[in-house]
Amino acid sequence: MKLLTTNFVQCTVKACASTPNCFPLHFDQQTDELPLELVHEDIEFSPEFIYNILPRIDWPALLTTSRELGNNLLPEQKPNIENPNAPENDQILRDLHTLLLETQIMQGSMRCNSCGHIYFIRDSIPNFLLPGHLVQ
């Protein structure tokens, strides 16, 4: 699961849909059952892609997620990039590319701050299926 994906998912428990704490899901760093495993995957850099996806990114959620994973390189405010090919934007676009597209979560778990439900990630695939008692 690419880190970019985490910026677009929230808790699927119906009771959480109306609460602001269902997003973002938080990574549990140390769990005995499924420890967090990240890998780096080389992907060709495309400044235009990052430039075009940037308006869709929930910046506070991305900051939270990146810090939970130990990345403190992102600025507090979302960058205002007018030209993706301008030299002064190269480093921030590369940092975002590395974080969003090259960071692969192979295993671990994400937790909802509202209800506490844990979503496991195995073989880079998050399991968002809910047990029967949480579906209603």
PDB file of C-alpha atoms in Angstrom:
ATOM      1  CA  MET A   1       0.000   0.000   0.000  1.00  0.00           C
ATOM      2  CA  LYS A   2       1.505   3.295  -1.040  1.00  0.00           C
ATOM      3  CA  LEU A   3       1.545   6.051   1.529  1.00  0.00           C
ATOM      4  CA  LEU A   4      -0.459   8.201  -0.910  1.00  0.00           C
ATOM      5  CA  THR A   5      -3.411   5.834  -0.432  1.00  0.00           C
ATOM      6  CA  THR A   6      -3.606   6.561   3.289  1.00  0.00           C
ATOM      7  CA  ASN A   7      -4.557  10.150   2.494  1.00  0.00           C
ATOM      8  CA  PHE A   8      -7.763   8.958   0.841  1.00  0.00           C
ATOM      9  CA  VAL A   9      -9.090   6.335   3.272  1.00  0.00           C
ATOM     10  CA  GLN A  10     -10.977   6.622   6.533  1.00  0.00           C
ATOM     11  CA  CYS A  11     -12.625   4.295   9.016  1.00  0.00           C
ATOM     12  CA  THR A  12     -15.379   2.222   7.439  1.00  0.00           C
ATOM     13  CA  VAL A  13     -17.332   1.694  10.664  1.00  0.00           C
ATOM     14  CA  LYS A  14     -20.735   3.295  10.050  1.00  0.00           C
ATOM     15  CA  ALA A  15     -20.855   4.975  13.463  1.00  0.00           C
ATOM     16  CA  CYS A  16     -17.585   6.781  12.660  1.00  0.00           C
ATOM     17  CA  ALA A  17     -18.812   8.341   9.420  1.00  0.00           C
ATOM     18  CA  SER A  18     -20.094  11.441  11.178  1.00  0.00           C
ATOM     19  CA  THR A  19     -17.071  11.988  13.427  1.00  0.00           C
ATOM     20  CA  PRO A  20     -13.966  13.958  12.462  1.00  0.00           C
ATOM     21  CA  ASN A  21     -11.711  11.460  14.272  1.00  0.00           C
ATOM     22  CA  CYS A  22     -12.224   8.733  11.642  1.00  0.00           C
ATOM     23  CA  PHE A  23      -9.581  10.377   9.416  1.00  0.00           C
ATOM     24  CA  PRO A  24      -6.681   9.982   9.140  1.00  0.00           C
ATOM     25  CA  LEU A  25      -6.148   6.442  10.292  1.00  0.00           C
ATOM     26  CA  HIS A  26      -3.112   6.225  12.577  1.00  0.00           C
ATOM     27  CA  PHE A  27      -0.250   3.802  12.225  1.00  0.00           C
ATOM     28  CA  ASP A  28       0.471   1.622  15.221  1.00  0.00           C
ATOM     29  CA  GLN A  29       4.270   1.549  15.350  1.00  0.00           C
ATOM     30  CA  GLN A  30       4.742  -1.360  17.704  1.00  0.00           C
ATOM     31  CA  THR A  31       2.278  -4.199  17.681  1.00  0.00           C
ATOM     32  CA  ASP A  32       3.281  -7.730  18.487  1.00  0.00           C
ATOM     33  CA  GLU A  33       0.799  -9.167  16.007  1.00  0.00           C
ATOM     34  CA  LEU A  34       1.937  -7.324  12.882  1.00  0.00           C
ATOM     35  CA  PRO A  35       4.927  -4.963  13.201  1.00  0.00           C
ATOM     36  CA  LEU A  36       5.122  -2.051  10.779  1.00  0.00           C
ATOM     37  CA  GLU A  37       7.271  -2.800   7.733  1.00  0.00           C
ATOM     38  CA  LEU A  38       8.061  -0.134   5.144  1.00  0.00           C
ATOM     39  CA  VAL A  39      10.042  -0.614   1.950  1.00  0.00           C
ATOM     40  CA  HIS A  40      11.382   1.845  -0.574  1.00  0.00           C
ATOM     41  CA  GLU A  41      10.336   1.247  -4.177  1.00  0.00           C
ATOM     42  CA  ASP A  42      12.109   3.209  -6.933  1.00  0.00           C
ATOM     43  CA  ILE A  43       9.612   4.924  -9.219  1.00  0.00           C
ATOM     44  CA  GLU A  44      10.439   7.374 -11.978  1.00  0.00           C
ATOM     45  CA  PHE A  45      10.105  10.957 -10.763  1.00  0.00           C
ATOM     46  CA  SER A  46       7.255  12.893 -12.352  1.00  0.00           C
ATOM     47  CA  PRO A  47       6.986  16.467 -11.039  1.00  0.00           C
ATOM     48  CA  GLU A  48       3.765  16.972 -13.004  1.00  0.00           C
ATOM     49  CA  PHE A  49       2.054  14.084 -11.215  1.00  0.00           C
ATOM     50  CA  ILE A  50       2.964  15.421  -7.768  1.00  0.00           C
ATOM     51  CA  TYR A  51       1.936  18.921  -8.849  1.00  0.00           C
ATOM     52  CA  ASN A  52      -1.470  17.636 -10.011  1.00  0.00           C
ATOM     53  CA  ILE A  53      -2.137  15.452  -6.962  1.00  0.00           C
ATOM     54  CA  LEU A  54      -1.079  18.127  -4.444  1.00  0.00           C
ATOM     55  CA  PRO A  55      -4.453  19.988  -4.430  1.00  0.00           C
ATOM     56  CA  ARG A  56      -6.199  16.704  -3.531  1.00  0.00           C
ATOM     57  CA  ILE A  57      -3.930  15.978  -0.558  1.00  0.00           C
ATOM     58  CA  ASP A  58      -5.260  16.666   2.925  1.00  0.00           C
ATOM     59  CA  TRP A  59      -2.085  18.350   4.203  1.00  0.00           C
ATOM     60  CA  PRO A  60      -2.721  18.082   7.988  1.00  0.00           C
ATOM     61  CA  ALA A  61      -3.472  14.365   7.571  1.00  0.00           C
ATOM     62  CA  LEU A  62      -0.314  13.873   5.502  1.00  0.00           C
ATOM     63  CA  LEU A  63       1.751  15.657   8.164  1.00  0.00           C
ATOM     64  CA  THR A  64       0.283  13.428  10.866  1.00  0.00           C
ATOM     65  CA  THR A  65       0.912  10.245   8.901  1.00  0.00           C
ATOM     66  CA  SER A  66       4.429  11.170   7.820  1.00  0.00           C
ATOM     67  CA  ARG A  67       5.418  12.092  11.379  1.00  0.00           C
ATOM     68  CA  GLU A  68       3.994   8.829  12.721  1.00  0.00           C
ATOM     69  CA  LEU A  69       6.294   7.079  10.270  1.00  0.00           C
ATOM     70  CA  GLY A  70       9.314   9.133  11.343  1.00  0.00           C
ATOM     71  CA  ASN A  71       9.447  11.617   8.448  1.00  0.00           C
ATOM     72  CA  ASN A  72       9.718  15.209   9.649  1.00  0.00           C
ATOM     73  CA  LEU A  73      10.830  16.786   6.358  1.00  0.00           C
ATOM     74  CA  LEU A  74       7.509  18.249   5.246  1.00  0.00           C
ATOM     75  CA  PRO A  75       6.773  21.925   5.894  1.00  0.00           C
ATOM     76  CA  GLU A  76       3.901  22.866   8.219  1.00  0.00           C
ATOM     77  CA  GLN A  77       2.012  24.571   5.383  1.00  0.00           C
ATOM     78  CA  LYS A  78       1.099  22.985   2.078  1.00  0.00           C
ATOM     79  CA  PRO A  79       3.490  24.307  -0.580  1.00  0.00           C
ATOM     80  CA  ASN A  80       2.021  26.680  -3.130  1.00  0.00           C
ATOM     81  CA  ILE A  81       3.629  25.508  -6.363  1.00  0.00           C
ATOM     82  CA  GLU A  82       2.808  27.406  -9.530  1.00  0.00           C
ATOM     83  CA  ASN A  83       5.287  25.731 -11.877  1.00  0.00           C
ATOM     84  CA  PRO A  84       6.296  22.088 -11.295  1.00  0.00           C
ATOM     85  CA  ASN A  85       9.358  22.484 -13.525  1.00  0.00           C
ATOM     86  CA  ALA A  86      10.794  25.527 -11.727  1.00  0.00           C
ATOM     87  CA  PRO A  87      14.154  24.687 -10.097  1.00  0.00           C
ATOM     88  CA  GLU A  88      13.105  26.132  -6.722  1.00  0.00           C
ATOM     89  CA  ASN A  89      10.285  23.547  -6.496  1.00  0.00           C
ATOM     90  CA  ASP A  90      12.427  20.526  -7.337  1.00  0.00           C
ATOM     91  CA  GLN A  91      13.360  19.486  -3.788  1.00  0.00           C
ATOM     92  CA  ILE A  92       9.872  19.657  -2.260  1.00  0.00           C
ATOM     93  CA  LEU A  93       8.403  17.785  -5.240  1.00  0.00           C
ATOM     94  CA  ARG A  94      11.102  15.104  -4.911  1.00  0.00           C
ATOM     95  CA  ASP A  95      10.483  14.810  -1.159  1.00  0.00           C
ATOM     96  CA  LEU A  96       6.759  14.404  -1.776  1.00  0.00           C
ATOM     97  CA  HIS A  97       7.409  11.890  -4.562  1.00  0.00           C
ATOM     98  CA  THR A  98       9.584   9.795  -2.243  1.00  0.00           C
ATOM     99  CA  LEU A  99       7.082   9.929   0.586  1.00  0.00           C
ATOM    100  CA  LEU A 100       3.852   9.458  -1.375  1.00  0.00           C
ATOM    101  CA  LEU A 101       4.854   7.111  -4.174  1.00  0.00           C
ATOM    102  CA  GLU A 102       8.057   5.337  -3.192  1.00  0.00           C
ATOM    103  CA  THR A 103       7.123   4.554   0.412  1.00  0.00           C
ATOM    104  CA  GLN A 104       5.387   1.178   0.379  1.00  0.00           C
ATOM    105  CA  ILE A 105       3.722  -0.177   3.532  1.00  0.00           C
ATOM    106  CA  MET A 106       4.185  -3.933   3.355  1.00  0.00           C
ATOM    107  CA  GLN A 107       2.645  -4.810   6.700  1.00  0.00           C
ATOM    108  CA  GLY A 108       1.374  -3.162   9.827  1.00  0.00           C
ATOM    109  CA  SER A 109      -1.844  -1.769  11.173  1.00  0.00           C
ATOM    110  CA  MET A 110      -3.845   1.426  11.117  1.00  0.00           C
ATOM    111  CA  ARG A 111      -6.155   2.461  13.937  1.00  0.00           C
ATOM    112  CA  CYS A 112      -9.239   4.676  13.951  1.00  0.00           C
ATOM    113  CA  ASN A 113      -9.043   7.421  16.586  1.00  0.00           C
ATOM    114  CA  SER A 114     -12.824   7.449  16.914  1.00  0.00           C
ATOM    115  CA  CYS A 115     -13.763   3.811  17.511  1.00  0.00           C
ATOM    116  CA  GLY A 116     -10.351   2.186  17.929  1.00  0.00           C
ATOM    117  CA  HIS A 117     -10.923  -0.366  15.167  1.00  0.00           C
ATOM    118  CA  ILE A 118      -7.671  -1.727  13.743  1.00  0.00           C
ATOM    119  CA  TYR A 119      -7.146  -2.306  10.030  1.00  0.00           C
ATOM    120  CA  PHE A 120      -4.339  -4.723   9.229  1.00  0.00           C
ATOM    121  CA  ILE A 121      -2.029  -4.465   6.229  1.00  0.00           C
ATOM    122  CA  ARG A 122      -0.515  -7.700   4.951  1.00  0.00           C
ATOM    123  CA  ASP A 123       1.535  -8.116   1.780  1.00  0.00           C
ATOM    124  CA  SER A 124       0.899  -4.422   1.039  1.00  0.00           C
ATOM    125  CA  ILE A 125      -2.898  -4.933   1.026  1.00  0.00           C
ATOM    126  CA  PRO A 126      -5.050  -3.191   3.653  1.00  0.00           C
ATOM    127  CA  ASN A 127      -8.055  -5.137   4.934  1.00  0.00           C
ATOM    128  CA  PHE A 128     -11.049  -2.818   5.193  1.00  0.00           C
ATOM    129  CA  LEU A 129     -13.612  -5.602   5.619  1.00  0.00           C
ATOM    130  CA  LEU A 130     -15.453  -5.262   8.900  1.00  0.00           C
ATOM    131  CA  PRO A 131     -16.651  -8.009  11.236  1.00  0.00           C
ATOM    132  CA  GLY A 132     -20.430  -8.423  11.225  1.00  0.00           C
ATOM    133  CA  HIS A 133     -21.053  -6.604  14.511  1.00  0.00           C
ATOM    134  CA  LEU A 134     -19.473  -3.392  13.132  1.00  0.00           C
ATOM    135  CA  VAL A 135     -21.248  -3.311   9.762  1.00  0.00           C
ATOM    136  CA  GLN A 136     -24.639  -2.176  11.088  1.00  0.00           C
TER     137      GLN A 136
END
